[in-house]
Tab-separated table of C-alpha atoms (C1' of nucleotides) in Angstrom:
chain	number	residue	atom	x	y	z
A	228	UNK	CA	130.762	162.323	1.984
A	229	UNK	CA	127.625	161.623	3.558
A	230	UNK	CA	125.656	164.646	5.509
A	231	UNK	CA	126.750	166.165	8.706
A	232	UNK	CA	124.429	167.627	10.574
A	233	UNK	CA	122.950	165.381	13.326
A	234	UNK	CA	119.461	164.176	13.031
A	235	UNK	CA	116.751	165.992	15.161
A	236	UNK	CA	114.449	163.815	17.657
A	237	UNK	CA	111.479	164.370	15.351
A	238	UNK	CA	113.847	163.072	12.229
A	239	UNK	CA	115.178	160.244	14.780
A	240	UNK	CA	111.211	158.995	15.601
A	241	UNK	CA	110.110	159.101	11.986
A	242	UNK	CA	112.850	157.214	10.117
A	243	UNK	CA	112.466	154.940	12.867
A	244	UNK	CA	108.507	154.537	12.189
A	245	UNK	CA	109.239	154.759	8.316
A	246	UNK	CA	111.634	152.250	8.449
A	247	UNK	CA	109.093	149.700	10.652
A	248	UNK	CA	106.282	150.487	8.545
A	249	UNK	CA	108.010	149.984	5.580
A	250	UNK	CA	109.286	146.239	6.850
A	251	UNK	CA	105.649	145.333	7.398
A	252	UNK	CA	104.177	146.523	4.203
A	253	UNK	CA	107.168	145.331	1.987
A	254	UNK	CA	107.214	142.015	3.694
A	255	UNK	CA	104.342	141.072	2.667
A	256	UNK	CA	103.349	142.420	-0.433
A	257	UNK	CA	106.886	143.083	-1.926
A	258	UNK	CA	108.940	146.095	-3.568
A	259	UNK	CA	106.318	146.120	-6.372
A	260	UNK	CA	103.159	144.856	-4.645
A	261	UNK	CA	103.530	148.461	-2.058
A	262	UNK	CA	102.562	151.911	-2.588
A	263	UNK	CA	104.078	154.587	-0.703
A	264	UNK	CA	101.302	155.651	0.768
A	265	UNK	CA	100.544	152.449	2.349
A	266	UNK	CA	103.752	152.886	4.023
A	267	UNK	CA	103.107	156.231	4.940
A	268	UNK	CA	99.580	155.354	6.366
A	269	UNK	CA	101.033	152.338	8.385
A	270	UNK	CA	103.652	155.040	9.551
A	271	UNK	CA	100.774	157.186	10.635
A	272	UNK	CA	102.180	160.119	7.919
A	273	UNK	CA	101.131	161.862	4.751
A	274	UNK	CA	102.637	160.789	1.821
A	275	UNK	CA	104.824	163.974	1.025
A	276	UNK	CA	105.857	163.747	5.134
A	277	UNK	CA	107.358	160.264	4.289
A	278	UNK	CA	109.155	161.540	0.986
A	279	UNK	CA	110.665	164.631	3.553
A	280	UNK	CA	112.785	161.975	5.191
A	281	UNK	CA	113.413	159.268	2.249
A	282	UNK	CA	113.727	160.609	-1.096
A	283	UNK	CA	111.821	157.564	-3.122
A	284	UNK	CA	110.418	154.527	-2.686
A	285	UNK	CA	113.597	152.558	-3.663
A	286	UNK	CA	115.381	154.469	-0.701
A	287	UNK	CA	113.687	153.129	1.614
A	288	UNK	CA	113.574	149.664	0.343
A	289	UNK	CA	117.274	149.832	0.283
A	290	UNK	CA	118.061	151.407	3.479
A	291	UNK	CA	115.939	148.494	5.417
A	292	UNK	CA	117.934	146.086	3.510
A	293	UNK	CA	121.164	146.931	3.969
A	294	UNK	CA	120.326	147.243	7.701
A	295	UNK	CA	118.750	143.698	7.955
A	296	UNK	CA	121.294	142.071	6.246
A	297	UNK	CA	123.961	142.313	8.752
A	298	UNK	CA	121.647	141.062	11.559
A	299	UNK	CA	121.102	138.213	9.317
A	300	UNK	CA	124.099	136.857	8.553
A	301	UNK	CA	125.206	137.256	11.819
A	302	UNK	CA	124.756	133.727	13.096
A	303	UNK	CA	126.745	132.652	10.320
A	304	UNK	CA	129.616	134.876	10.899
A	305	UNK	CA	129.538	133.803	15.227
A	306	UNK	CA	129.798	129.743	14.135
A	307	UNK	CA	133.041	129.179	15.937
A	308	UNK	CA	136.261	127.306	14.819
A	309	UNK	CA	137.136	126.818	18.075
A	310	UNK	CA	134.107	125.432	19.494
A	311	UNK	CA	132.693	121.739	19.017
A	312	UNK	CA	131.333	121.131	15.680
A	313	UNK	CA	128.600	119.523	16.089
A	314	UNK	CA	127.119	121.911	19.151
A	315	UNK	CA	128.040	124.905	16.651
A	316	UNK	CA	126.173	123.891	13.979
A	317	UNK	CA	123.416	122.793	16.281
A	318	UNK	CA	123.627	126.644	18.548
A	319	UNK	CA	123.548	128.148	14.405
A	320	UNK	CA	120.847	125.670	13.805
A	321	UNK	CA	118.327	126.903	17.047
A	322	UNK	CA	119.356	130.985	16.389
A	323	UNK	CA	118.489	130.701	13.056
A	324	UNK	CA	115.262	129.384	13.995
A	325	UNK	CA	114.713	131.846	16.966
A	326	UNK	CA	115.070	133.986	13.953
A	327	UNK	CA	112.295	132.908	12.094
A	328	UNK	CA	110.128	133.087	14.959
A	329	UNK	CA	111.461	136.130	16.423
A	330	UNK	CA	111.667	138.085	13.107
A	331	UNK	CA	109.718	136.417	10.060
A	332	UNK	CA	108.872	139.777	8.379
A	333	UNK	CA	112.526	140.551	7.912
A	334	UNK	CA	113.043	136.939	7.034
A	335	UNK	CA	109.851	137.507	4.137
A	336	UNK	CA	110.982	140.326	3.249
A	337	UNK	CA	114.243	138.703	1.970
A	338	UNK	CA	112.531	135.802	0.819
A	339	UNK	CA	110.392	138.040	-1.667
A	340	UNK	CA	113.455	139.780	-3.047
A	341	UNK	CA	115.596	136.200	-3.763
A	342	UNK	CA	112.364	134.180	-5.097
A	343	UNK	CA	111.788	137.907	-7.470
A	344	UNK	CA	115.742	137.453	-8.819
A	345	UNK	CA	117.276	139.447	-6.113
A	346	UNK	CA	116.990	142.224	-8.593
A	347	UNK	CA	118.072	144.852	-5.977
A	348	UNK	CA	120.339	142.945	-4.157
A	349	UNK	CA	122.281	140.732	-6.411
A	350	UNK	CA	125.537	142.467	-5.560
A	351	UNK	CA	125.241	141.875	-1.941
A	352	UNK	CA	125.211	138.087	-2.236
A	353	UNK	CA	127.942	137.958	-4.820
A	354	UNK	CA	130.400	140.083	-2.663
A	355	UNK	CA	129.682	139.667	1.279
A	356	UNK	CA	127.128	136.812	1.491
A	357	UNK	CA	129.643	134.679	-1.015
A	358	UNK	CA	132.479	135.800	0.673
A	359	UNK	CA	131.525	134.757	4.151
A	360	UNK	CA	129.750	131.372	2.750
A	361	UNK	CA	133.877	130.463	1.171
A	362	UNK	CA	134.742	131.042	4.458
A	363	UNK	CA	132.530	128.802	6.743
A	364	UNK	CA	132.255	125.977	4.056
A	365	UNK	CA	135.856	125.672	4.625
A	366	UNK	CA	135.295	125.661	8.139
A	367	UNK	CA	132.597	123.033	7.576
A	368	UNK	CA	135.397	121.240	5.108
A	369	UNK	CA	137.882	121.016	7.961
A	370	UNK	CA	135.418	119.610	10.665
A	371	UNK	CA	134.940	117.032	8.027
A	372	UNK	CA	138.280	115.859	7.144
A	373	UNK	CA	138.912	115.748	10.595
A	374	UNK	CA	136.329	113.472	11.303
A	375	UNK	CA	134.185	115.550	14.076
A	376	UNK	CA	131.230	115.538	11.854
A	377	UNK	CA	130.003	113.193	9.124
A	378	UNK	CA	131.239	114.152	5.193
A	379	UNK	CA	128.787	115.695	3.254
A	380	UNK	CA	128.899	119.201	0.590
A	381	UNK	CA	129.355	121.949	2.944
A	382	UNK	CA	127.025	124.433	0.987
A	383	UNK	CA	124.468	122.326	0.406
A	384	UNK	CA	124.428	122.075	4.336
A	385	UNK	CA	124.008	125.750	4.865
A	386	UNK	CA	121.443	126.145	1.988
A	387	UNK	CA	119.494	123.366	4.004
A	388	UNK	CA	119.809	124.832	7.364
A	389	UNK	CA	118.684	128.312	5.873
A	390	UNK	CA	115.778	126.657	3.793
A	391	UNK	CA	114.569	124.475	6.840
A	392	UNK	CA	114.778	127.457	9.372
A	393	UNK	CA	113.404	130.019	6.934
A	394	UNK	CA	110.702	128.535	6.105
A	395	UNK	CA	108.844	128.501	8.951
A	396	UNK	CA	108.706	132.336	8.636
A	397	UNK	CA	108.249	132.252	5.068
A	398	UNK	CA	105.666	129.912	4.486
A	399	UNK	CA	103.881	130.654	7.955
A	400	UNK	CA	100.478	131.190	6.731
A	401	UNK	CA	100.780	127.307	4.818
A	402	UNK	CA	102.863	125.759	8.009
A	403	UNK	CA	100.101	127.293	10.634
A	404	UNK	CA	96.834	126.220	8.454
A	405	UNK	CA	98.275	123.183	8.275
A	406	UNK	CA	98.809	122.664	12.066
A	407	UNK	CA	95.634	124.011	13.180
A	408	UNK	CA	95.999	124.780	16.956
A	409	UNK	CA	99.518	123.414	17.361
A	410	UNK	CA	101.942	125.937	17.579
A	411	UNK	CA	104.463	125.026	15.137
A	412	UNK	CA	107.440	126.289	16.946
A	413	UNK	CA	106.835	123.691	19.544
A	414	UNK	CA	108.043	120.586	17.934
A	415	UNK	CA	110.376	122.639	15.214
A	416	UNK	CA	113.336	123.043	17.496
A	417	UNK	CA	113.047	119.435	18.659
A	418	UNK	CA	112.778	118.059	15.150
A	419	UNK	CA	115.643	120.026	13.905
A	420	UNK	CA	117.776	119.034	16.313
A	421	UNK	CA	117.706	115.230	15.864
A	422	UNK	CA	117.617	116.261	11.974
A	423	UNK	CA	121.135	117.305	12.145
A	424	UNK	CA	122.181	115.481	14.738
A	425	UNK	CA	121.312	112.188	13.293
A	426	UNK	CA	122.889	113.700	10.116
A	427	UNK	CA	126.261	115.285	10.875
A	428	UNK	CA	127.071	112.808	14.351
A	429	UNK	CA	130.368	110.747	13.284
A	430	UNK	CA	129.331	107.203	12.592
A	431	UNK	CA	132.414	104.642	13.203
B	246	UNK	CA	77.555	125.544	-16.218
B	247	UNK	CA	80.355	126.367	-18.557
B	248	UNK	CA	80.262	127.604	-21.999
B	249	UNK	CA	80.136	124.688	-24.186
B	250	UNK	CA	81.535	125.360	-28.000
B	251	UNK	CA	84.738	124.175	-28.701
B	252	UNK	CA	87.787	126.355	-28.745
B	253	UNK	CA	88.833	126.896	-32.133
B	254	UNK	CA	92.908	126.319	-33.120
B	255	UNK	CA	93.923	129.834	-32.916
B	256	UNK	CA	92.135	129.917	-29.176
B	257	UNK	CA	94.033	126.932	-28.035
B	258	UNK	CA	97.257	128.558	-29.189
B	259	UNK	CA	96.976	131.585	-27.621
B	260	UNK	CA	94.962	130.819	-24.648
B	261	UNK	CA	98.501	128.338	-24.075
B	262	UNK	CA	100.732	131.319	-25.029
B	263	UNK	CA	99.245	133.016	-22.733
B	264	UNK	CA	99.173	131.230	-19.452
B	265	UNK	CA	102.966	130.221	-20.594
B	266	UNK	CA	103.534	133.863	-20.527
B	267	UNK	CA	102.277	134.618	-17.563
B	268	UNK	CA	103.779	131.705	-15.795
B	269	UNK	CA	106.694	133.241	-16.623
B	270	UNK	CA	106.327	136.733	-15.247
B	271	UNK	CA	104.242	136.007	-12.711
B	272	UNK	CA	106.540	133.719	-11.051
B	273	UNK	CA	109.082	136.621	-11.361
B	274	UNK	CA	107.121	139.222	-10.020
B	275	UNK	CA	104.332	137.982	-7.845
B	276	UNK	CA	100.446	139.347	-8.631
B	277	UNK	CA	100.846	142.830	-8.164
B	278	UNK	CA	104.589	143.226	-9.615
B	279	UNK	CA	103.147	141.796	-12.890
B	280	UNK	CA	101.534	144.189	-16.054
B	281	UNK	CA	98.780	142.661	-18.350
B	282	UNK	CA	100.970	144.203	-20.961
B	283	UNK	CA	103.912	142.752	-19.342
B	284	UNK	CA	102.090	139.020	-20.232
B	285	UNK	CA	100.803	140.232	-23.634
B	286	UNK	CA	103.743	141.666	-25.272
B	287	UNK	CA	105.925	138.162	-23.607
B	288	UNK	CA	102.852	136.029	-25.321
B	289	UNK	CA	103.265	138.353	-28.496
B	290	UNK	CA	99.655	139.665	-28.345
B	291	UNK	CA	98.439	142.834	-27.646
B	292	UNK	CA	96.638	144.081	-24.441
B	293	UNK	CA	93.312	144.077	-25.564
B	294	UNK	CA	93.781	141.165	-27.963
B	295	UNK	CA	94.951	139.523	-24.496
B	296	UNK	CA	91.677	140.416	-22.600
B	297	UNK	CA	89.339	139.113	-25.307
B	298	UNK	CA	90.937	135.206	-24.092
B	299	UNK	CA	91.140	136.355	-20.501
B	300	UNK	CA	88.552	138.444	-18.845
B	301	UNK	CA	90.771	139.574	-16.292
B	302	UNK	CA	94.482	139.858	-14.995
B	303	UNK	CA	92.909	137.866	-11.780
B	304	UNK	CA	91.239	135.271	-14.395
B	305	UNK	CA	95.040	134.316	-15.534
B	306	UNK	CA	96.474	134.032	-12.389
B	307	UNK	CA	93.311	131.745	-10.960
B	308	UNK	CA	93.563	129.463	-13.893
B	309	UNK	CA	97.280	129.370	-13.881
B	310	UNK	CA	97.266	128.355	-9.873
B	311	UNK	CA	94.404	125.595	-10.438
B	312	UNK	CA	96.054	124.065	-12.824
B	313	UNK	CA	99.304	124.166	-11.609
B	314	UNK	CA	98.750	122.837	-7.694
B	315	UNK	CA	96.899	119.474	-9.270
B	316	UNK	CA	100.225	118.299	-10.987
B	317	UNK	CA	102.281	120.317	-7.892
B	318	UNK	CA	100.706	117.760	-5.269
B	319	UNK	CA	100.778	114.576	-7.050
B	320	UNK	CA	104.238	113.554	-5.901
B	321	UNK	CA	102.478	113.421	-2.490
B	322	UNK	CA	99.435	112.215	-3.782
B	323	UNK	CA	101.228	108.849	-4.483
B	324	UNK	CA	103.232	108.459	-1.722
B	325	UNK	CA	101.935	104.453	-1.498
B	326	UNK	CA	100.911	103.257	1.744
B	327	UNK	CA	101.926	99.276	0.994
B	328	UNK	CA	105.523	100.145	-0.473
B	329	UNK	CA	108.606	99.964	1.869
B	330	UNK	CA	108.014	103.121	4.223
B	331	UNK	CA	112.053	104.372	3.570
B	332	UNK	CA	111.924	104.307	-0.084
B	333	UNK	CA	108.629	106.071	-0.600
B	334	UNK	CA	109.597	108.759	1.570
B	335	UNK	CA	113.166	109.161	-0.233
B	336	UNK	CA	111.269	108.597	-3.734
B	337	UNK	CA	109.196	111.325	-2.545
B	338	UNK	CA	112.067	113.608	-1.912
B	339	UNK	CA	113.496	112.680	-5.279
B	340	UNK	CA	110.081	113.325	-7.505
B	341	UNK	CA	109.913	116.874	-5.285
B	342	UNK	CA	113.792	117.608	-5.942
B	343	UNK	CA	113.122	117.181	-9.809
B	344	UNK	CA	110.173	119.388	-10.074
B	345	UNK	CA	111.929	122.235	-8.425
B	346	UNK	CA	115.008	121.717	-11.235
B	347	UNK	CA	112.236	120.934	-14.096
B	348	UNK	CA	109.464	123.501	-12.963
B	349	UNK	CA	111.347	125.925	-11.102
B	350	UNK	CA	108.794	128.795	-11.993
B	351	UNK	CA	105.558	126.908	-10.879
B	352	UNK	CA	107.594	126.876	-7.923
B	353	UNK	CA	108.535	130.338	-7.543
B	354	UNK	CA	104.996	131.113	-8.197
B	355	UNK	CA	103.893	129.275	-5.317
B	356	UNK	CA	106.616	130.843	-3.082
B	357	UNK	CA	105.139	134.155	-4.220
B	358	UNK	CA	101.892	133.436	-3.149
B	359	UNK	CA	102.130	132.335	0.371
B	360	UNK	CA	105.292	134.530	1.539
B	361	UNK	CA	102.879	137.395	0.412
B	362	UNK	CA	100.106	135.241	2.936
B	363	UNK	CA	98.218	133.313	0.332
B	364	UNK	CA	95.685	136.002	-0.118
B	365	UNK	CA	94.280	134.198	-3.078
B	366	UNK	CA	95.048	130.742	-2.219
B	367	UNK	CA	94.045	130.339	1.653
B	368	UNK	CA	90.648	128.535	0.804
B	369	UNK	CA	92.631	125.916	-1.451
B	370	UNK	CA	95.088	125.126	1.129
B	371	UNK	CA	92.794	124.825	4.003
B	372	UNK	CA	90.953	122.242	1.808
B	373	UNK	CA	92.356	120.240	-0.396
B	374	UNK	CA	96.102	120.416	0.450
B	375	UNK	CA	95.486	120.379	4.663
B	376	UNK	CA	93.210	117.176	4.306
B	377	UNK	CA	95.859	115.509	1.851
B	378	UNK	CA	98.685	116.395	4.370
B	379	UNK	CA	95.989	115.009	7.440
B	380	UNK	CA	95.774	111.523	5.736
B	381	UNK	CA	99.680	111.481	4.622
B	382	UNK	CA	100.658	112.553	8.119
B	383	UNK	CA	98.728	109.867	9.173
B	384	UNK	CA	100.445	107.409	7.207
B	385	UNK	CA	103.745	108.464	8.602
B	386	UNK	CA	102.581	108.049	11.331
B	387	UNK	CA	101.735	103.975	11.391
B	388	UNK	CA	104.776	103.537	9.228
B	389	UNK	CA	106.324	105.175	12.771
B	390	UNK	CA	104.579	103.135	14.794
B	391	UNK	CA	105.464	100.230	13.077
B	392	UNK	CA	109.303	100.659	13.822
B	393	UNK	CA	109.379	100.893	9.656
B	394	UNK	CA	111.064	104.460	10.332
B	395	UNK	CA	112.300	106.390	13.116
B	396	UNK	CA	109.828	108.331	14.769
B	397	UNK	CA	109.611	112.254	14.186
B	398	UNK	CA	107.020	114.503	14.038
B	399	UNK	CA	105.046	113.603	10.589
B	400	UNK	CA	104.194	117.631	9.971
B	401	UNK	CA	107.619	118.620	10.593
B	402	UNK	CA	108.666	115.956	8.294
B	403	UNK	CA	106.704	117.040	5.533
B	404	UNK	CA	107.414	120.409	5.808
B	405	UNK	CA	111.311	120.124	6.058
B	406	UNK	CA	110.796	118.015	2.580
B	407	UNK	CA	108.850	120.242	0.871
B	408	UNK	CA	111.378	123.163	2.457
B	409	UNK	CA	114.613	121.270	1.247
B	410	UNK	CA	113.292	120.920	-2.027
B	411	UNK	CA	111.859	124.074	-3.174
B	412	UNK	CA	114.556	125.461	-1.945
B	413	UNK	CA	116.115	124.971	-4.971
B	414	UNK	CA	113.971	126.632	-7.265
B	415	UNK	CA	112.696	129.531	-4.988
B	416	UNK	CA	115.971	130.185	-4.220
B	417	UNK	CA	117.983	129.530	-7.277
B	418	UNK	CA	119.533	132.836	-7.634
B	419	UNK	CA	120.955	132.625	-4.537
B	420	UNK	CA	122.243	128.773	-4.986
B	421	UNK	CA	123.810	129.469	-8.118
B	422	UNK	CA	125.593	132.628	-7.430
B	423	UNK	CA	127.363	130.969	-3.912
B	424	UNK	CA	127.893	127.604	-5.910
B	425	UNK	CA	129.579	129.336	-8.948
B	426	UNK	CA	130.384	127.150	-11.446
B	427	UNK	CA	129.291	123.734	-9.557
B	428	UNK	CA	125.219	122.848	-10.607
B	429	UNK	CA	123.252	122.844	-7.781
B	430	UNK	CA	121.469	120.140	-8.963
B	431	UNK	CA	124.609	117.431	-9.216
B	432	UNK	CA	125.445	117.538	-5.950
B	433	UNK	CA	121.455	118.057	-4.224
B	434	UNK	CA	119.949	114.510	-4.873
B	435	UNK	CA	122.456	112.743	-2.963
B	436	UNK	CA	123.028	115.266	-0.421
B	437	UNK	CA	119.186	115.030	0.638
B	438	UNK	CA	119.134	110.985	0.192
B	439	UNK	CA	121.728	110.896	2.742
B	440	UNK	CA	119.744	113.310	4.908
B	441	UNK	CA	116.832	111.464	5.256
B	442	UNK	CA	118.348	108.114	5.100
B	443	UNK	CA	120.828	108.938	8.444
B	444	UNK	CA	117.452	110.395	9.896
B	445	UNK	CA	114.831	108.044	9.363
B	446	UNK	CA	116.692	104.586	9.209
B	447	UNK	CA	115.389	102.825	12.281
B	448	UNK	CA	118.122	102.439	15.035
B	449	UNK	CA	118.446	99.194	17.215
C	54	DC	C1'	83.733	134.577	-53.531
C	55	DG	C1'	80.668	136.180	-50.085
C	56	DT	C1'	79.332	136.055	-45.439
C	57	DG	C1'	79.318	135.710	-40.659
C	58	DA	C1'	81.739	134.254	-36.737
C	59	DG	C1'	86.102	134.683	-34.796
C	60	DT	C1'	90.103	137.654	-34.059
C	61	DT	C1'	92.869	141.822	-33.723
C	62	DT	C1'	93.699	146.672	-33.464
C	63	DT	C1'	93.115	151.613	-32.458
C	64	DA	C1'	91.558	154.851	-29.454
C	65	DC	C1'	90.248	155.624	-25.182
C	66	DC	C1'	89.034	156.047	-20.013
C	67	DA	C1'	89.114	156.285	-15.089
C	68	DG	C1'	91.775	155.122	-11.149
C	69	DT	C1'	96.274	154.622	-9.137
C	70	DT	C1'	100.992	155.676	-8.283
C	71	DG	C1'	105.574	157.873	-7.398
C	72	DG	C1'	106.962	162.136	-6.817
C	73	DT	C1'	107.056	167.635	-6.742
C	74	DC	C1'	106.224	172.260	-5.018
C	75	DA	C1'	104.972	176.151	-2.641
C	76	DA	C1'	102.485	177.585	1.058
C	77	DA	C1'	101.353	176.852	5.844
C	78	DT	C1'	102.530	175.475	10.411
C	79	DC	C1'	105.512	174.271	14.201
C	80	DA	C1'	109.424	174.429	17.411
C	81	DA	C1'	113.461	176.104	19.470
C	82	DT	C1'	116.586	179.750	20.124
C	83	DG	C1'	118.060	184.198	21.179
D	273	DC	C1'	107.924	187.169	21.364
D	274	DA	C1'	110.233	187.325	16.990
D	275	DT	C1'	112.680	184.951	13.798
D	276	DT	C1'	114.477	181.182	11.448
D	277	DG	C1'	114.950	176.566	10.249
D	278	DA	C1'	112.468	172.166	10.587
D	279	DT	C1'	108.223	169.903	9.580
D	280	DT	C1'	103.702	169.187	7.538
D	281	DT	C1'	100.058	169.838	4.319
D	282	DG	C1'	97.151	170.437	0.083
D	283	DA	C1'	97.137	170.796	-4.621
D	284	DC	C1'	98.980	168.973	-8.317
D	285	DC	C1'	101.213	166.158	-12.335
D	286	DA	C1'	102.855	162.868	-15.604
D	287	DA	C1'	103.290	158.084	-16.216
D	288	DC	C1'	101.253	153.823	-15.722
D	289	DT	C1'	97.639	150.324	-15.199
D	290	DG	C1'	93.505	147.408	-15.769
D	291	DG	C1'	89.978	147.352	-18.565
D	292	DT	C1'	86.383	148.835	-22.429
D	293	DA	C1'	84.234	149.875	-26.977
D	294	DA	C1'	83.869	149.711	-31.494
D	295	DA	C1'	85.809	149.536	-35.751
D	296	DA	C1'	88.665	146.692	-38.805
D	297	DC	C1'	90.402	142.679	-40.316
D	298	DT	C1'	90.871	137.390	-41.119
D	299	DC	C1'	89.446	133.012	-41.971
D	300	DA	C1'	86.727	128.885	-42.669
D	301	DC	C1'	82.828	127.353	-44.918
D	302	DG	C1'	79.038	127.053	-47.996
DNA sequence: CGTGAGTTTTACCAGTTGGTCAAATCAATG
DNA sequence: CATTGATTTGACCAACTGGTAAAACTCACG
């Protein structure tokens, strides 16, 4: 189905810098908001180079998403049955946030296409991002009704772990004006911890 | 300074249409992603009938982001420093939790704008909004020190409010396609009372 | 009902953008 | 070192975009 023949090291280094350039120009200025040749300058390549290895725009856009997805969504998919509750949702909790410092343009990047209507990637959340959400909300159910973590809506506990980690990559430039010299992944870790700890601990 | 003669009907009409129009598909497509004929044909005008109210594309947006932040900040604005410390803060969450389900596009505009880096908006937020958050963070702060709530970092605490709420409307694609059928909205004011109410009731 | 300000339209322009194409260059293999 | 496939470039295009100019139309007011 797909093409055979193996990918030359030239082919191998230039996707590669396509692909990173592409992350940092979309990221912040969105599918629209970029030209291709601002990609292909970032990529250090002419702008008929660039379309030799992707065949439009959209491919590219596409091809970065698909790939970042799955490293996204990963923390989600490790949160263990079998471990404690509470530290799992905490360990989810801290990665997430690594995340946001570790990677914000891939976390912007996402953020531009959901606050835009998800236009181009509507189908993805309905089938595998819904899918795996069913799954850990029940998860999240059971540690409820079994009384290892307080009661509250299981999705709207994910949507607030993914809003309060995310945003610290997504609204950066607001979060680090408004901090001045204080680096705000400091106290974040610290204050998100005794968020959902004081949250989610059992009370009796 | 400003021109002085007052607008005639037809220019208050329009000049409304317009910035209603383009509220609309700016906050769907950011700055860039957005058409002057995109606006025009949404406000039923035509291009150049839209540029004789608007000298520029940039002119819209401007006006459009001064008047919205005013009404976007007042919420905070009023957070009272002689009511009980608890129930500001949660009344706070609540007025911020309603304007993301009654104004989710001035939201989404804002998202748009500072994901993308605030390129138009840095000066605004280094002014007005960082000495607003100075002086609220400072009230926090006594209402800390007075044992009235636990203490957290006041920042943080803004931030994960303004996070938790907006997520709502900046991410309401993504919300209502993993909640299906359930309304976001029922389940969110309670979910986020609880929150803060587990994490800022003083312990003994 | 005429007149002038206010409003709208038609035609247009210059710059940008995504993408194509054929020619030129490069690299590896025999 | 010759050849062939991979890579790169320069020239180009059609569609789109923000904005302009001037003519045409509308409307309130005397």
């Amino acid at each position: 189905m797909t093409k055979a023949p193996s990918p030359t090291r030239i082919q191998k280094k230039n996707r590669a810098a396509i692909l990173e350039a592409a992350l940092e120009v979309f990221s912040t200025h969105g599918f629209r908001g970029t030209t291709v040749d601002q990609i292909a300058t970032e990529a250090g390549l002419s702008k008929p180079n660039l379309l030799y290895y992707f065949p439009s725009k959209e491919a590219i856009f596409n091809e970065l998403m698909s790939g970042l997805l799955d490293t996204w969504l990963d923390p989600l998919r490790s949160l263990d049955p079998d471990g404690d509750p509470l530290q799992e949702i905490l360990s989810y909790v801290e990665r997430k946030l690594q995340m946001s410092r570790d990677f914000p343009r891939e976390s912007r990047l996402y953020a531009n296409e959901i606050v835009q209507g998800a236009p181009r990637m509507l189908d993805t959340i309905s089938n595998d991002l819904k899918s795996l959400v069913e799954e850990k909300s029940a998860l999240l159910d059971s540690w409820m009704a079994a009384g290892k973590i307080n009661r509250t809506h299981p999705k709207h506990l994910l949507f607030s772990i993914w809003s309060l980690t995310q945003h610290y990559a997504d609204f950066d430039v607001q979060v680090r004006t408004l901090m001045g010299d204080e680096d705000p992944f400091d106290a974040a870790p610290d204050y998100l911890e005794t968020l959902y700890r004081r949250m989610l601990t059992p009370r009796n």
